[in-house]
Tab-separated table of C-alpha atoms in Angstrom:
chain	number	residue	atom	x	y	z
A	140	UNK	CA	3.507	2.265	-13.775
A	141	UNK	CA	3.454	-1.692	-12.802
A	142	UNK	CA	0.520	-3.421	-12.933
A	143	UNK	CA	-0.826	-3.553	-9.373
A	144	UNK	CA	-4.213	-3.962	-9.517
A	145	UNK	CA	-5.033	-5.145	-5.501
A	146	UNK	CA	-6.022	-1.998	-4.654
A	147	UNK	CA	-7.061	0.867	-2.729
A	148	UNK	CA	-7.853	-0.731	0.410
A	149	UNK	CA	-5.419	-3.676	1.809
A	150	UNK	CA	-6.502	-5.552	4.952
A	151	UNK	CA	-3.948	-6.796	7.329
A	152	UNK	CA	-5.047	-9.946	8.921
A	153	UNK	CA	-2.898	-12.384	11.377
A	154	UNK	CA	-1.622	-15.659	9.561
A	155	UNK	CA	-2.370	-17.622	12.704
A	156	UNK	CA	-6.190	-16.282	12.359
A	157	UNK	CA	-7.156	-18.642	9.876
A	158	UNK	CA	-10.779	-18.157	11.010
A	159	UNK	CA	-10.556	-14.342	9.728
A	160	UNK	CA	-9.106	-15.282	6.325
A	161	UNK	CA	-12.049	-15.472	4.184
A	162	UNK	CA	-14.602	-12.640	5.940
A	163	UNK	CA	-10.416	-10.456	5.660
A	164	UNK	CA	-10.796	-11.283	1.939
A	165	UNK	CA	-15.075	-10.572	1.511
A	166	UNK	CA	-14.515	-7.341	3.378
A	167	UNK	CA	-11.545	-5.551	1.341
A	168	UNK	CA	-9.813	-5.401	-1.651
A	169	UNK	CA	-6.792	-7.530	-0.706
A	170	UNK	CA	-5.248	-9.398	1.972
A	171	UNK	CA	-2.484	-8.790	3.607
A	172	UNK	CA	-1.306	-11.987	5.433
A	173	UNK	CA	1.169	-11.221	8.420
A	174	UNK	CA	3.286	-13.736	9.499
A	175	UNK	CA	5.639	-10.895	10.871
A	176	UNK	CA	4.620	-8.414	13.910
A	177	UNK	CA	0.910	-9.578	14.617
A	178	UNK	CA	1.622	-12.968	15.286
A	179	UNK	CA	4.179	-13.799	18.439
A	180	UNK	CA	7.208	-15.964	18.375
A	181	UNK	CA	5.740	-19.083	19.312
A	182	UNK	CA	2.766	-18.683	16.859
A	183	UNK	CA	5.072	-18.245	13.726
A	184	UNK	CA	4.875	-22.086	13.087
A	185	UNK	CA	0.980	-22.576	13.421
A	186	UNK	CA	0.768	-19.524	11.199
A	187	UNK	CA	2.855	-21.214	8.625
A	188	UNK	CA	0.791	-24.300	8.747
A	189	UNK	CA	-2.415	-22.090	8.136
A	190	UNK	CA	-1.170	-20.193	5.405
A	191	UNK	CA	-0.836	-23.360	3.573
A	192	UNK	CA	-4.038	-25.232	4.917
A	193	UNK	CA	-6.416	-22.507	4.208
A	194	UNK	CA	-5.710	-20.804	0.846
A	195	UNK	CA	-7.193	-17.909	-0.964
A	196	UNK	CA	-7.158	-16.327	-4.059
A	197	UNK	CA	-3.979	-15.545	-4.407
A	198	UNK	CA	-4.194	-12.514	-7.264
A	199	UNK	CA	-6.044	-10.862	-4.399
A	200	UNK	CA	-3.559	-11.781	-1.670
A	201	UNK	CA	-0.486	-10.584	-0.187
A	202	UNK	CA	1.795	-12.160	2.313
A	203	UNK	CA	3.857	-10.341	4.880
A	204	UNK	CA	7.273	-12.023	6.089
A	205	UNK	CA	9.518	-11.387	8.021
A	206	UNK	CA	12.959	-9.175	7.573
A	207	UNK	CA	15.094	-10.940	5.380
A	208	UNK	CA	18.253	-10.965	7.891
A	209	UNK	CA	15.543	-12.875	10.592
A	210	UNK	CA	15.726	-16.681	10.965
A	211	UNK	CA	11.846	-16.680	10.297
A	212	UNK	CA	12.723	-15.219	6.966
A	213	UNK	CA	13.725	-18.869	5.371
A	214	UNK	CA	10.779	-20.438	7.040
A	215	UNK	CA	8.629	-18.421	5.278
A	216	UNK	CA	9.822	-18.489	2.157
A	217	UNK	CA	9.973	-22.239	2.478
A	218	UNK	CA	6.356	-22.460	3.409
A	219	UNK	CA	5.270	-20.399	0.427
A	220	UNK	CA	6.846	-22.636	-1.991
A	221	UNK	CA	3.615	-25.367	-0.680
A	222	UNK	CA	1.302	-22.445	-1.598
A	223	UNK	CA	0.291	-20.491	-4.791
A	224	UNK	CA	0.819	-17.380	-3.274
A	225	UNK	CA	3.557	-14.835	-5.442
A	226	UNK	CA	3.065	-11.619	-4.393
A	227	UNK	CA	4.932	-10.655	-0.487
A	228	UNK	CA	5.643	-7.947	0.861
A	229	UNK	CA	9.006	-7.713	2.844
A	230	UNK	CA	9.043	-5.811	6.547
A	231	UNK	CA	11.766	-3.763	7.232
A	232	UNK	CA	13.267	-3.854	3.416
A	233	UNK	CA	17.344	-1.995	3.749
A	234	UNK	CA	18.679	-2.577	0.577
A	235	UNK	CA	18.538	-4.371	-2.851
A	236	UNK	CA	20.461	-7.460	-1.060
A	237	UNK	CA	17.357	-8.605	0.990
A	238	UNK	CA	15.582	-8.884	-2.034
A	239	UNK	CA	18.302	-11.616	-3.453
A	240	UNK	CA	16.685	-14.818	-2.657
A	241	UNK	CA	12.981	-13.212	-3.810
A	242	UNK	CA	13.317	-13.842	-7.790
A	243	UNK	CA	10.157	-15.077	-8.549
A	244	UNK	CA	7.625	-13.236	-6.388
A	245	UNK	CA	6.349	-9.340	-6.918
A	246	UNK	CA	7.355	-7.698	-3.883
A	247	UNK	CA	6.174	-4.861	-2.117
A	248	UNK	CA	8.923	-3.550	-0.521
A	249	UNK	CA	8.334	-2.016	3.634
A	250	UNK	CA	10.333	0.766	4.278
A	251	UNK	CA	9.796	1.219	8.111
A	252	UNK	CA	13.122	1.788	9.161
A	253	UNK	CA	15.953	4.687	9.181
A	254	UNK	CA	17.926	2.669	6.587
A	255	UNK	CA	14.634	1.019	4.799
A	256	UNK	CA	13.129	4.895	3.873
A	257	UNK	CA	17.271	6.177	2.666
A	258	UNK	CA	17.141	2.893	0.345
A	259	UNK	CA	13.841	3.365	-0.732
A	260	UNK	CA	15.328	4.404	-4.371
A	261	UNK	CA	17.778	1.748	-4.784
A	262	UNK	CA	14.460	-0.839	-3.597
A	263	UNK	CA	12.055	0.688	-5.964
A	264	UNK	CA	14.124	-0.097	-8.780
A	265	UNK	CA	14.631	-3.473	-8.485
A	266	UNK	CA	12.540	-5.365	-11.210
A	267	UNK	CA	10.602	-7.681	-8.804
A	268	UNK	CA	9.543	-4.432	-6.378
A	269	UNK	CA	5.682	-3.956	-7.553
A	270	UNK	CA	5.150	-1.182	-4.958
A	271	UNK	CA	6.992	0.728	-1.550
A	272	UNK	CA	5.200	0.995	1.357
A	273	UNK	CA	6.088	3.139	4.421
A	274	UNK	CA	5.652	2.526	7.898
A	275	UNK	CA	5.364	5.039	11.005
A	276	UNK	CA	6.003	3.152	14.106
A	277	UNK	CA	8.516	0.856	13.180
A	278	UNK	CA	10.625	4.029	11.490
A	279	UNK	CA	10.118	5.990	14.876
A	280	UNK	CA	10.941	2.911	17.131
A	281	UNK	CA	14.144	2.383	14.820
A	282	UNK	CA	15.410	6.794	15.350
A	283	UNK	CA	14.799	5.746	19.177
A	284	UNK	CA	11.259	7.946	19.086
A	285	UNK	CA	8.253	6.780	20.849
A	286	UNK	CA	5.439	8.495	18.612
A	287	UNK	CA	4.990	9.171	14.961
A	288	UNK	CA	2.318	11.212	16.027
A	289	UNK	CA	1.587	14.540	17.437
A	290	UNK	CA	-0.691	15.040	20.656
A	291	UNK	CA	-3.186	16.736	17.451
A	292	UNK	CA	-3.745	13.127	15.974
A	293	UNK	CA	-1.298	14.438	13.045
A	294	UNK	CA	2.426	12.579	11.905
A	295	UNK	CA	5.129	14.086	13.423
A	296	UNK	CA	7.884	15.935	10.596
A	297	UNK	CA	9.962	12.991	10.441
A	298	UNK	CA	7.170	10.221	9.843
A	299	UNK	CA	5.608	13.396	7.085
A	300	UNK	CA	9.441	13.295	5.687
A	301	UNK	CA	9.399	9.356	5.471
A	302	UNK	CA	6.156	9.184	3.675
A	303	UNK	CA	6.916	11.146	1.109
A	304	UNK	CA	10.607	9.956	0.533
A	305	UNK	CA	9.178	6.807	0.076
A	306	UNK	CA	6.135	8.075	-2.410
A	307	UNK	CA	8.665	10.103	-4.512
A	308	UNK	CA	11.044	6.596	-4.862
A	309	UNK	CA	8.061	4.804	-6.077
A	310	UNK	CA	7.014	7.535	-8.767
A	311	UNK	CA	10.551	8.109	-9.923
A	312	UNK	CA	10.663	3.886	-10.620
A	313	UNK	CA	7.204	4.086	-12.036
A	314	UNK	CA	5.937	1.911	-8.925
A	315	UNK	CA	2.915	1.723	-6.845
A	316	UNK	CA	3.002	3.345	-3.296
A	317	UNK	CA	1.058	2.358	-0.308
A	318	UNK	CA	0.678	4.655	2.595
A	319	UNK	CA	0.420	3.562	6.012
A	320	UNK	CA	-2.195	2.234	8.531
A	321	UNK	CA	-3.848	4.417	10.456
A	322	UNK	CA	-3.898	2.639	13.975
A	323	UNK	CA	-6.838	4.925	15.912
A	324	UNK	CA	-9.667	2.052	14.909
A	325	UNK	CA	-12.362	4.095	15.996
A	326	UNK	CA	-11.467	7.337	14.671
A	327	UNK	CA	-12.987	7.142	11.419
A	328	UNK	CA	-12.829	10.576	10.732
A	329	UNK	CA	-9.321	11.148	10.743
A	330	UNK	CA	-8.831	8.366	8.451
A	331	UNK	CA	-10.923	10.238	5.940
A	332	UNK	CA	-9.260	13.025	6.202
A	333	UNK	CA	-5.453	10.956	5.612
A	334	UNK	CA	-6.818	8.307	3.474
A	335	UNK	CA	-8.298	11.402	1.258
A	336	UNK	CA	-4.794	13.299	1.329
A	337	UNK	CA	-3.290	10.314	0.227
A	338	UNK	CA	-5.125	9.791	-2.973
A	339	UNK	CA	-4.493	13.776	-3.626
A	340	UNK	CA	-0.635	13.132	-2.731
A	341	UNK	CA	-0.640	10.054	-5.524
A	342	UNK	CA	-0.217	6.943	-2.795
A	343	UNK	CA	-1.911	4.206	-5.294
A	344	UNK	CA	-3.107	2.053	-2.278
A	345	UNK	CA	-3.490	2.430	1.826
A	346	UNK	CA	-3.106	-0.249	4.503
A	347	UNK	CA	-5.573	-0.968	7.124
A	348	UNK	CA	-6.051	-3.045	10.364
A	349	UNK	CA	-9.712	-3.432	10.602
A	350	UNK	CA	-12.244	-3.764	7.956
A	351	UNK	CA	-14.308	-0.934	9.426
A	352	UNK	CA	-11.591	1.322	7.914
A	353	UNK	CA	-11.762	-0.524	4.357
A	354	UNK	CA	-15.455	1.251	3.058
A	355	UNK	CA	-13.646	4.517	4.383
A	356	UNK	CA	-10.768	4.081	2.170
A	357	UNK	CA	-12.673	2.990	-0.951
A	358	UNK	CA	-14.862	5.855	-0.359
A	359	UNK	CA	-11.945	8.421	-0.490
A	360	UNK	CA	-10.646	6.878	-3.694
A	361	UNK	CA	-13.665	6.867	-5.000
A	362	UNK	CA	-14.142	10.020	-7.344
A	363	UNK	CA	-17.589	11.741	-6.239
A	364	UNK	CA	-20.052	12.099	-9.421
A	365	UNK	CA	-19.567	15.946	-9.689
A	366	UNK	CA	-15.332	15.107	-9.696
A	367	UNK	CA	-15.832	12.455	-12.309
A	368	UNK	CA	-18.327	14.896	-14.752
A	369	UNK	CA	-15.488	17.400	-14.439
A	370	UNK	CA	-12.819	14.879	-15.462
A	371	UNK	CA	-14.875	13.960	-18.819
A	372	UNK	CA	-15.906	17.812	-19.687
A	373	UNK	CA	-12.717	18.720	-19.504
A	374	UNK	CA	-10.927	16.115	-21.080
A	375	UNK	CA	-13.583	16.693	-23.261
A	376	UNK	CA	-12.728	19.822	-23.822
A	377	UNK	CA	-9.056	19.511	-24.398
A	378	UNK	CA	-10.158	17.271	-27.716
A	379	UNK	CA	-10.655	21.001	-29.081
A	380	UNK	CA	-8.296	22.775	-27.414
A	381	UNK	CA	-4.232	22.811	-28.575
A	382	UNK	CA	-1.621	23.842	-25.445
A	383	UNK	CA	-2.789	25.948	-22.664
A	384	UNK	CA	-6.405	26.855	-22.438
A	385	UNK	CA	-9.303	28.282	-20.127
A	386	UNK	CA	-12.041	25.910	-19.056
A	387	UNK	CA	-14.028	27.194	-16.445
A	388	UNK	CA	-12.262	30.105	-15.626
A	389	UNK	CA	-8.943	28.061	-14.921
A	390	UNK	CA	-5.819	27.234	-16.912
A	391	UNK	CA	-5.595	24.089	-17.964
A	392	UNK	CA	-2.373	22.616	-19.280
A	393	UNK	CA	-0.623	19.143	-19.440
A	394	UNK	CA	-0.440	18.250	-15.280
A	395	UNK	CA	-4.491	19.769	-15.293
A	396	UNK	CA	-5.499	17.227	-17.876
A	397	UNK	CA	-3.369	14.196	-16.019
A	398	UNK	CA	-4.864	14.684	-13.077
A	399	UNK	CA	-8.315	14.868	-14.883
A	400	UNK	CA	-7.129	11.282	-16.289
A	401	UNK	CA	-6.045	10.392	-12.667
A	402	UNK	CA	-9.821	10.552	-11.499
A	403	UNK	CA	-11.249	8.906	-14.545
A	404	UNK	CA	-8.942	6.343	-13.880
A	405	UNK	CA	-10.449	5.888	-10.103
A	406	UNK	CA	-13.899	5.841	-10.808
A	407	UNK	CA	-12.969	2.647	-12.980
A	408	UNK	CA	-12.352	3.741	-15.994
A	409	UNK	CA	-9.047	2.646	-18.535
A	410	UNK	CA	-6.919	4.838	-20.890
């Protein structure tokens, strides 16, 4: 697996907001700096200018740009050469060829089209592609949809198809994946309940708009104590154990005892 260590919860915040950019940065556990869809046409140059006047750390910052076919594309790459910023993420990634011009930066690669989520194998193993991320409303806008989700709050099959085309293509290159945002701000508890199935479904890292979703990310990643004193028993255990034994009452083999590492691994601990 890459090193991606910006994780789990990544704040979007508007490039032309330069006023946001340090509480974005205090309140999460990376930036995401859009200079794509939340800042309009005639704001692309002012956000430009304030990505380069008002800098952060950039080992906890990530910078979105626009598709590589757009004329904003060369802009941006042109203003990040006046900054110290090296990790991007591309919107609307189709193919290994948008990625051409990128040597030099780690790239999370946005698969949030029809053609961006059936490349998302060929992108994920391209060297500079740290980690895939999916997107739902930009994939269901590009089929000619008009909701990736159900009247019940929950992601329609082909957004549910998407995401996990697109967390498969990361695993299978050994790369991070980041699931989506969840866009109902004020509906806290159904981003529990995703942000929660996306650490069980392996998604390293999630996306979010506002930083009252960031503590509920960071709280589903984080293991709870009674999760965590399993993990060490039973990896405990297995010290004593050779193949397939009972702990508990359960069988415990190979994926049991990776999974155990998984949540060690969460509540901050290496190896």
């Amino acid at each position: 697996m890459t090193d991606f260590a910006m994780g789990p919860a990544l704040l979007f915040c508007p490039a032309d907001r330069p006023e946001r950019f340090s509480k974005a940065a205090e309140r999460s556990d990376a930036v995401i700096l859009d200079l794509e869809d939340a800042v309009a046409p005639g704001a692309k140059a002012a956000a430009r200018e304030a990505l380069i006047s008002h800098p952060l750390d950039p080992a906890k910052t990530i910078v979105r740009v626009n598709p590589a076919q757009s004329h904003d594309f060369a802009l941006d790459l042109q203003a990040l050469r006046d900054t110290r910023y090296r990790t991007i993420m591309l919107a609307k990634a189709e193919g290994r060829e948008d990625l051409w011009t990128l040597s030099g930066f780690d790239v999370v690669a946005l698969c949030e089209t029809a053609r961006g989520v059936l490349k998302a194998t060929e992108l994920a193993e391209e060297p500079n592609v740290v980690a895939l991320m999916w997107g739902a409303e930009d994939l269901v806008a590009s089929l000619g949809g008009t909701a990736s989700r159900a009247d019940d709050g929950g992601y329609r099959d082909i957004a549910l198809h998407a995401r996990s085309t697109v967390l498969l293509a990361a695993a299978a290159a050994g790369k991070h994946a980041v699931d989506a945002v969840y866009v109902n701000i004020p509906d806290l508890g159904g981003l529990a309940v995703e942000a929660r199935d996306a650490v069980a479904s392996g998604f390293g890292l999630k996306a979010c708009i506002h930083p009252s979703q960031v503590p509920v990310i960071r709280e589903a990643y984080r293991p709870s104590a009674e999760e965590e004193q399993f993990a060490r028993e039973l990896l405990a255990a297995a010290q004593h154990e050779g193949g397939v034994f009972t702990f508990r009452g359960k069988m415990v083999d190979g994926p049991i005892l990776r999974h155990a590492e998984q949540t060690l691994r969460r509540a901050g601990h290496k190896g």
